[in-house]
mmCIF file of C-alpha atoms in Angstrom:
data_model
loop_
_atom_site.group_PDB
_atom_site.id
_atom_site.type_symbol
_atom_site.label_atom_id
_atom_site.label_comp_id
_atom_site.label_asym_id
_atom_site.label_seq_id
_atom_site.Cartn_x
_atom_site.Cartn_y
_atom_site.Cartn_z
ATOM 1 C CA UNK A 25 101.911 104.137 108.725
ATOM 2 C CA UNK A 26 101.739 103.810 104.801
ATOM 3 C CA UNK A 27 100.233 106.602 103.031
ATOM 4 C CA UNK A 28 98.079 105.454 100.010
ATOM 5 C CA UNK A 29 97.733 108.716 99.019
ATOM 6 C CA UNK A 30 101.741 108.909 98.538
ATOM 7 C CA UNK A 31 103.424 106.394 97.923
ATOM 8 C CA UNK A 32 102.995 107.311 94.308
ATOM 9 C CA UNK A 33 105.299 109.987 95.021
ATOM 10 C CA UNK A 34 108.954 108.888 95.021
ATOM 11 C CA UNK A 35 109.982 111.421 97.068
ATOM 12 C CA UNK A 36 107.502 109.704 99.657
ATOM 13 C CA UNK A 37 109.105 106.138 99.140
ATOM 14 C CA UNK A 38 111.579 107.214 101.080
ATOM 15 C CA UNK A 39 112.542 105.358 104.707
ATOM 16 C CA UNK A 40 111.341 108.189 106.466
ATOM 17 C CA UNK A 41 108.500 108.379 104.595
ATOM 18 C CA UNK A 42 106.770 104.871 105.563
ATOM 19 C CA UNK A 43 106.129 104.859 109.186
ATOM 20 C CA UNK A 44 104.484 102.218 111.028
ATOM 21 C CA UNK A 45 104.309 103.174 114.309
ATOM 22 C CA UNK A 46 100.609 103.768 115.302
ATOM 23 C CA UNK A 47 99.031 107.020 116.513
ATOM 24 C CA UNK A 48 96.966 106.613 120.085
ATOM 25 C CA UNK A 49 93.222 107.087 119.530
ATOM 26 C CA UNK A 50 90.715 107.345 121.825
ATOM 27 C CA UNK A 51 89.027 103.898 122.614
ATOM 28 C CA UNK A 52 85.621 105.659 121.828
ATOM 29 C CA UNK A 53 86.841 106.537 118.044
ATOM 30 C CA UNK A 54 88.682 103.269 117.891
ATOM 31 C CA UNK A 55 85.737 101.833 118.202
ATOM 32 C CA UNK A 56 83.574 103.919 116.319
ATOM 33 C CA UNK A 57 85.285 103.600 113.377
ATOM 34 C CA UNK A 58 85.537 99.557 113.498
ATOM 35 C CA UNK A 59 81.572 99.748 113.567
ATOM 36 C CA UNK A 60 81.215 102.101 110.410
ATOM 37 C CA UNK A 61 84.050 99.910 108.669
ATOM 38 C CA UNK A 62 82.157 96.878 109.806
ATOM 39 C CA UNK A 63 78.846 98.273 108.398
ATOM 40 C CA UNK A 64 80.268 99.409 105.115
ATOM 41 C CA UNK A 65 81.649 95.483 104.367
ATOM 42 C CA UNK A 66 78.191 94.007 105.675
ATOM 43 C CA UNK A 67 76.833 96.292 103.646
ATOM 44 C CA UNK A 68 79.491 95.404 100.223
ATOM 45 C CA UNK A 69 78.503 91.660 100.793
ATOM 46 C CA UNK A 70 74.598 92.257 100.482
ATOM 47 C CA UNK A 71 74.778 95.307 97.180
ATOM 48 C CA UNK A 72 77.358 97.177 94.593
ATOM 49 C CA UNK A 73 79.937 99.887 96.434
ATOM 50 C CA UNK A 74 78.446 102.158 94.348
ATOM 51 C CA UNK A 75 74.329 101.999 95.994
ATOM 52 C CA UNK A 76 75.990 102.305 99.541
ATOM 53 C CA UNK A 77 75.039 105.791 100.623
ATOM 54 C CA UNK A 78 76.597 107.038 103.961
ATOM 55 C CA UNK A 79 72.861 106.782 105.696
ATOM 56 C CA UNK A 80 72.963 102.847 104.748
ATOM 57 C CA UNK A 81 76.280 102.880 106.461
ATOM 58 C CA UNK A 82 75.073 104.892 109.503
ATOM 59 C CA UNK A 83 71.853 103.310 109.716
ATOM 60 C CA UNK A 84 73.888 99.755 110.001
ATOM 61 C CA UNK A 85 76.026 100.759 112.640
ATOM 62 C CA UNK A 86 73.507 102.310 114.686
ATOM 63 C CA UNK A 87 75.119 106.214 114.349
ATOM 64 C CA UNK A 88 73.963 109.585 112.994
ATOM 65 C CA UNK A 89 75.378 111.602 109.947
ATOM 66 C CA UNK A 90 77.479 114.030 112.177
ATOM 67 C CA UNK A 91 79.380 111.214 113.154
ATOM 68 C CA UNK A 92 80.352 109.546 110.337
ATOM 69 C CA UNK A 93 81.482 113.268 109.320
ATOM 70 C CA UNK A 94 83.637 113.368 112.253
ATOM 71 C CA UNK A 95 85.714 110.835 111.072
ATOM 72 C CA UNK A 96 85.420 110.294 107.267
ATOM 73 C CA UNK A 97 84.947 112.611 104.695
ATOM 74 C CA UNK A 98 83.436 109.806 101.716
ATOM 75 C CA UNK A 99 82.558 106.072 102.200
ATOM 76 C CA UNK A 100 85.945 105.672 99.807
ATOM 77 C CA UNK A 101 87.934 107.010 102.736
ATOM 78 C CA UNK A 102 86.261 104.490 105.157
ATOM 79 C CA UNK A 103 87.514 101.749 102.949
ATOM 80 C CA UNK A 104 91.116 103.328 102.247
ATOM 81 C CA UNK A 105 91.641 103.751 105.888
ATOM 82 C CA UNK A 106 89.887 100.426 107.267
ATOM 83 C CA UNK A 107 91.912 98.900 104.882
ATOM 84 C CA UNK A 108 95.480 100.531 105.791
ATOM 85 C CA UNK A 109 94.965 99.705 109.345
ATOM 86 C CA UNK A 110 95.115 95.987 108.550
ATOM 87 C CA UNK A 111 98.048 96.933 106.171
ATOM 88 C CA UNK A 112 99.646 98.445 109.356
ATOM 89 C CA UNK A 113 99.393 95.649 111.121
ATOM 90 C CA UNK A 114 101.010 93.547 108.506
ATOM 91 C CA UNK A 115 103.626 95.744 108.343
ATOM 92 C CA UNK A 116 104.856 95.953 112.003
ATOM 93 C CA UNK A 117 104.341 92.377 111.707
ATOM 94 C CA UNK A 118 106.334 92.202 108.661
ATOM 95 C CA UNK A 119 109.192 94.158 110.357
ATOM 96 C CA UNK A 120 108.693 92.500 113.936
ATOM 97 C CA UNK A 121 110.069 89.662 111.488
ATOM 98 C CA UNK A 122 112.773 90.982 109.535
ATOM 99 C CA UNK A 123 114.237 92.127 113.017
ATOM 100 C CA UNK A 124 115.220 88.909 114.339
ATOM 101 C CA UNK A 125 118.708 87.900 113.831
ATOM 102 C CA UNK A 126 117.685 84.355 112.568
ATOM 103 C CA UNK A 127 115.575 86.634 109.681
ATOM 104 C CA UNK A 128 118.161 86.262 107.148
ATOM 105 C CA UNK A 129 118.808 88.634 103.961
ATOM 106 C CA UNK A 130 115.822 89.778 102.405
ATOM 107 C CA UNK A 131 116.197 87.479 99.441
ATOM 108 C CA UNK A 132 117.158 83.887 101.322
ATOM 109 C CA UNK A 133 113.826 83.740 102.852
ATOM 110 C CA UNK A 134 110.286 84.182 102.368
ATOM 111 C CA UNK A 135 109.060 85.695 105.837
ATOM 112 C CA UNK A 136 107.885 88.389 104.144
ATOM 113 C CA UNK A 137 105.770 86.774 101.986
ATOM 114 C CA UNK A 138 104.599 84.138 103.908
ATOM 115 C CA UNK A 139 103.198 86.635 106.574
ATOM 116 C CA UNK A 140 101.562 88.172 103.813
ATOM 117 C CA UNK A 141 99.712 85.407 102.450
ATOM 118 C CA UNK A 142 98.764 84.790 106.021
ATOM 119 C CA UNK A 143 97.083 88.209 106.616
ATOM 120 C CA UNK A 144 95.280 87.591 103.276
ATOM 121 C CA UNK A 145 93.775 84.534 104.521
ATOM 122 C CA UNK A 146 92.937 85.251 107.784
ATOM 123 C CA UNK A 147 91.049 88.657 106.081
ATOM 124 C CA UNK A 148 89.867 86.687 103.101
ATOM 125 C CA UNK A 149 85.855 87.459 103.065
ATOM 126 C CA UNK A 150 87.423 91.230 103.236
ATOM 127 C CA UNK A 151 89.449 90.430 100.070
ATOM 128 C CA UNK A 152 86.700 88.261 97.983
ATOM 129 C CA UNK A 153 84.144 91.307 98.626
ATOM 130 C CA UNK A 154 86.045 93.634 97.328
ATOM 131 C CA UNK A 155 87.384 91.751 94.348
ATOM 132 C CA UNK A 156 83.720 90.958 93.434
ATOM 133 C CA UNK A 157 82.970 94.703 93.599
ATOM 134 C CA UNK A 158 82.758 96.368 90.725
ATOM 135 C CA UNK A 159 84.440 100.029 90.258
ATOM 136 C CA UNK A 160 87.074 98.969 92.865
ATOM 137 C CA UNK A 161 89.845 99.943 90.537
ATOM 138 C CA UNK A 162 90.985 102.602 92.938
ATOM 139 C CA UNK A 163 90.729 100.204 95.466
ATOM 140 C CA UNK A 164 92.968 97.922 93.536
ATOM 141 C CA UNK A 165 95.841 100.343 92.446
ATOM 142 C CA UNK A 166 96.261 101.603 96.526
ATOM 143 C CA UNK A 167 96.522 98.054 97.269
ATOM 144 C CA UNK A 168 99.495 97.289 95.080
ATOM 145 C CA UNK A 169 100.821 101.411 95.759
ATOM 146 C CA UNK A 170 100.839 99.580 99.612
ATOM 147 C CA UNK A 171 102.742 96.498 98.559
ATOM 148 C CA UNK A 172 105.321 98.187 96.581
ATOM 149 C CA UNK A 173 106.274 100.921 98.827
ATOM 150 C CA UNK A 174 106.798 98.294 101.660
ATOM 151 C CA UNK A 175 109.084 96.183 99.023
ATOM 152 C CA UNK A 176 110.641 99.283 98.767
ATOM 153 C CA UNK A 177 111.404 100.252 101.815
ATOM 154 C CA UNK A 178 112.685 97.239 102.636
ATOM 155 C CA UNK A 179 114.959 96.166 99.947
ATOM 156 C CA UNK A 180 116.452 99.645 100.958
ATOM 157 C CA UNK A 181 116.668 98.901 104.299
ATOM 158 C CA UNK A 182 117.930 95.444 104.035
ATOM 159 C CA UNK A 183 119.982 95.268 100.836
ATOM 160 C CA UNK A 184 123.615 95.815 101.439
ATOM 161 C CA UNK A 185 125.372 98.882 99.281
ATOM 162 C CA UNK A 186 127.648 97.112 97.775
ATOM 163 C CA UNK A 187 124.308 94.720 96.285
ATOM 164 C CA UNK A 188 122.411 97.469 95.619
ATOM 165 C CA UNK A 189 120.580 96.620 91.826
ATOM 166 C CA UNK A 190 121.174 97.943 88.338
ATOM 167 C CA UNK A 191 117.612 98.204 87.717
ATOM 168 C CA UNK A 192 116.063 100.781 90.091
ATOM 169 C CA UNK A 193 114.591 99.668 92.839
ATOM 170 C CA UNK A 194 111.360 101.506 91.931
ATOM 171 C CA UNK A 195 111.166 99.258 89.293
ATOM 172 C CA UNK A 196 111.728 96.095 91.464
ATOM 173 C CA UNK A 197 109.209 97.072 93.772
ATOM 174 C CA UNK A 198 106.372 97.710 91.288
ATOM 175 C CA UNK A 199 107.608 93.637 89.825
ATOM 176 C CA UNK A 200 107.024 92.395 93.051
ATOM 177 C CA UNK A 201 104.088 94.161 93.782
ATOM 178 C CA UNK A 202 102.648 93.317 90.766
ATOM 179 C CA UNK A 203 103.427 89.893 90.866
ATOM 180 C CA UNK A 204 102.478 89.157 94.324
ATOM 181 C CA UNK A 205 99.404 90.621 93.820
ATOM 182 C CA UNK A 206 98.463 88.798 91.095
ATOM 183 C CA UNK A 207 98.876 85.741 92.532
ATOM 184 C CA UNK A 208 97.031 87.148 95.976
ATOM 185 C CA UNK A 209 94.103 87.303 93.745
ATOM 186 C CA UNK A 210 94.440 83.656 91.784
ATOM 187 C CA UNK A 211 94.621 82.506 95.275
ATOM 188 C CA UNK A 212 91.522 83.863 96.669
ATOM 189 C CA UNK A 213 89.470 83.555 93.817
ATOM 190 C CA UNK A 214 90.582 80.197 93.842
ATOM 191 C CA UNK A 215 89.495 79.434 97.333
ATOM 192 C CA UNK A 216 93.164 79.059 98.920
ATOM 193 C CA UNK A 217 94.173 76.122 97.221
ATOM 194 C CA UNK A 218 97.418 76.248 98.628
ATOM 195 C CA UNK A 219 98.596 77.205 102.514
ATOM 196 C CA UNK A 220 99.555 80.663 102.988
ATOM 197 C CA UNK A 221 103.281 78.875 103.490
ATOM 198 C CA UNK A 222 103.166 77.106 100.289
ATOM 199 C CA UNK A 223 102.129 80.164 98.439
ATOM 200 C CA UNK A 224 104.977 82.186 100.071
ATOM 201 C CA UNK A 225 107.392 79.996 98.776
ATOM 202 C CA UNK A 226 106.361 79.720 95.117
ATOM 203 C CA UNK A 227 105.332 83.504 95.257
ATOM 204 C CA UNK A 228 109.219 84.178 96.733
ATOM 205 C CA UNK A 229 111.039 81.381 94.137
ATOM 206 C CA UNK A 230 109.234 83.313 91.054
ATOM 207 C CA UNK A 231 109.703 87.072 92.115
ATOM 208 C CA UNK A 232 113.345 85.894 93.257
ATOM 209 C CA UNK A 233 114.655 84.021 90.226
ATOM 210 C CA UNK A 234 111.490 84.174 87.552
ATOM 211 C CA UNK A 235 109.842 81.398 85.806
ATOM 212 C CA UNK A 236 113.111 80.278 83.721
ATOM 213 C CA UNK A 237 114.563 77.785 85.843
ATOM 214 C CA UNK A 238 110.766 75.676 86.827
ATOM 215 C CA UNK A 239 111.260 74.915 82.722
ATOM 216 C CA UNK A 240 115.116 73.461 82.994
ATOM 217 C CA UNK A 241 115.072 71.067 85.480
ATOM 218 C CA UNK A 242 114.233 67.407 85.255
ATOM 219 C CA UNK A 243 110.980 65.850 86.848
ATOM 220 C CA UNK A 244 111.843 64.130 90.359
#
């Protein structure tokens, strides 16, 4: 699992520090806590983050107080955590991938991205709620933390030594976080213009080589 709360930390962007293998709950708190997360985005879509009080949130899902204390300290920390499950998920998916022998070097492909745009779609009234939101500038900055400690991780995992960058790969990762996200957001707002495979390439061909070589070839 992906800490949001470290990958800040560079000493937590290490390989040992991004773990994706998932702890066994209970069914009874799985399920639980996919009610209150379901509440709290029913709730996003009809008012402001900020006018959800943890009794609107309880009330929707049918629970008491105590037990929305028993698993969440703030309705911010049912969003963070709702929210890295489905990173989770992405990520085993992500690695699932990048395990195949047919996967390819990091750079040659765009599995990576393509599975990402993927998980964006298939989550998208998750993604335009919170973008319309407003004070979700936390929300925003764990998001890309997310992205760029998995490009991290993996560039370190899958990049060869003897290819190993100039630039620091904390730097790369924050590009291509950046980046991608951007475009994640263009996308949405957008109303997915473009398949999730279409957008992986682009997304890929512009973090890969930049913007430079689009200008300096001929129209077909």
């Amino acid at each position: 699992m992906v800490n949001l709360d470290s990958v800040n930390d560079k000493q937590h962007m290490s390989k040992k520090s991004i773990q994706t293998e998932p702890r066994k709950l209970d069914r009874r708190v799985v399920r639980t806590r996919k009610m209150l997360a379901a509440a709290l985005l029913e709730l996003m879509q009809e008012k402001n983050f900020d006018e959800i009080t943890i009794t609107d949130i309880t009330e929707r899902a049918d629970m008491n107080r105590a037990t929305f204390y028993l698993h969440y300290g703030t309705k911010e920390e049912l969003l963070y955590k709702s929210l890295e499950e489905r990173f989770d998920k992405l990520v085993q998916s992500i690695e699932k991938s990048m395990a195949t022998p047919e996967s390819g070097y990091i750079w040659e492909e765009s599995t990576y991205d393509r599975l990402v745009f993927e998980h964006v779609a298939e989550n998208v009234d998750l993604y335009k709620v919170i973008l319309d939101q407003n004070g979700m500038g936390a929300i925003i900055h764990r998001i890309i933390d997310y992205i760029a400690a998995v490009a991290y991780r993996t560039a370190i995992e899958q990049v060869p030594d003897e290819f190993k960058p100039q630039i620091p790969i904390e730097i790369i990762s924050r590009h291509v976080a950046g980046s991608m996200f951007s475009l994640l957001v263009w996308w949405i707002r957008n109303d997915l213009p473009y398949s999730p495979t279409e957008m992986a390439r682009m997304c890929h061909q512009l973090v890969s080589f930049g913007c430079a070589p689009e200008f300096m070839r001929p129209n077909a």
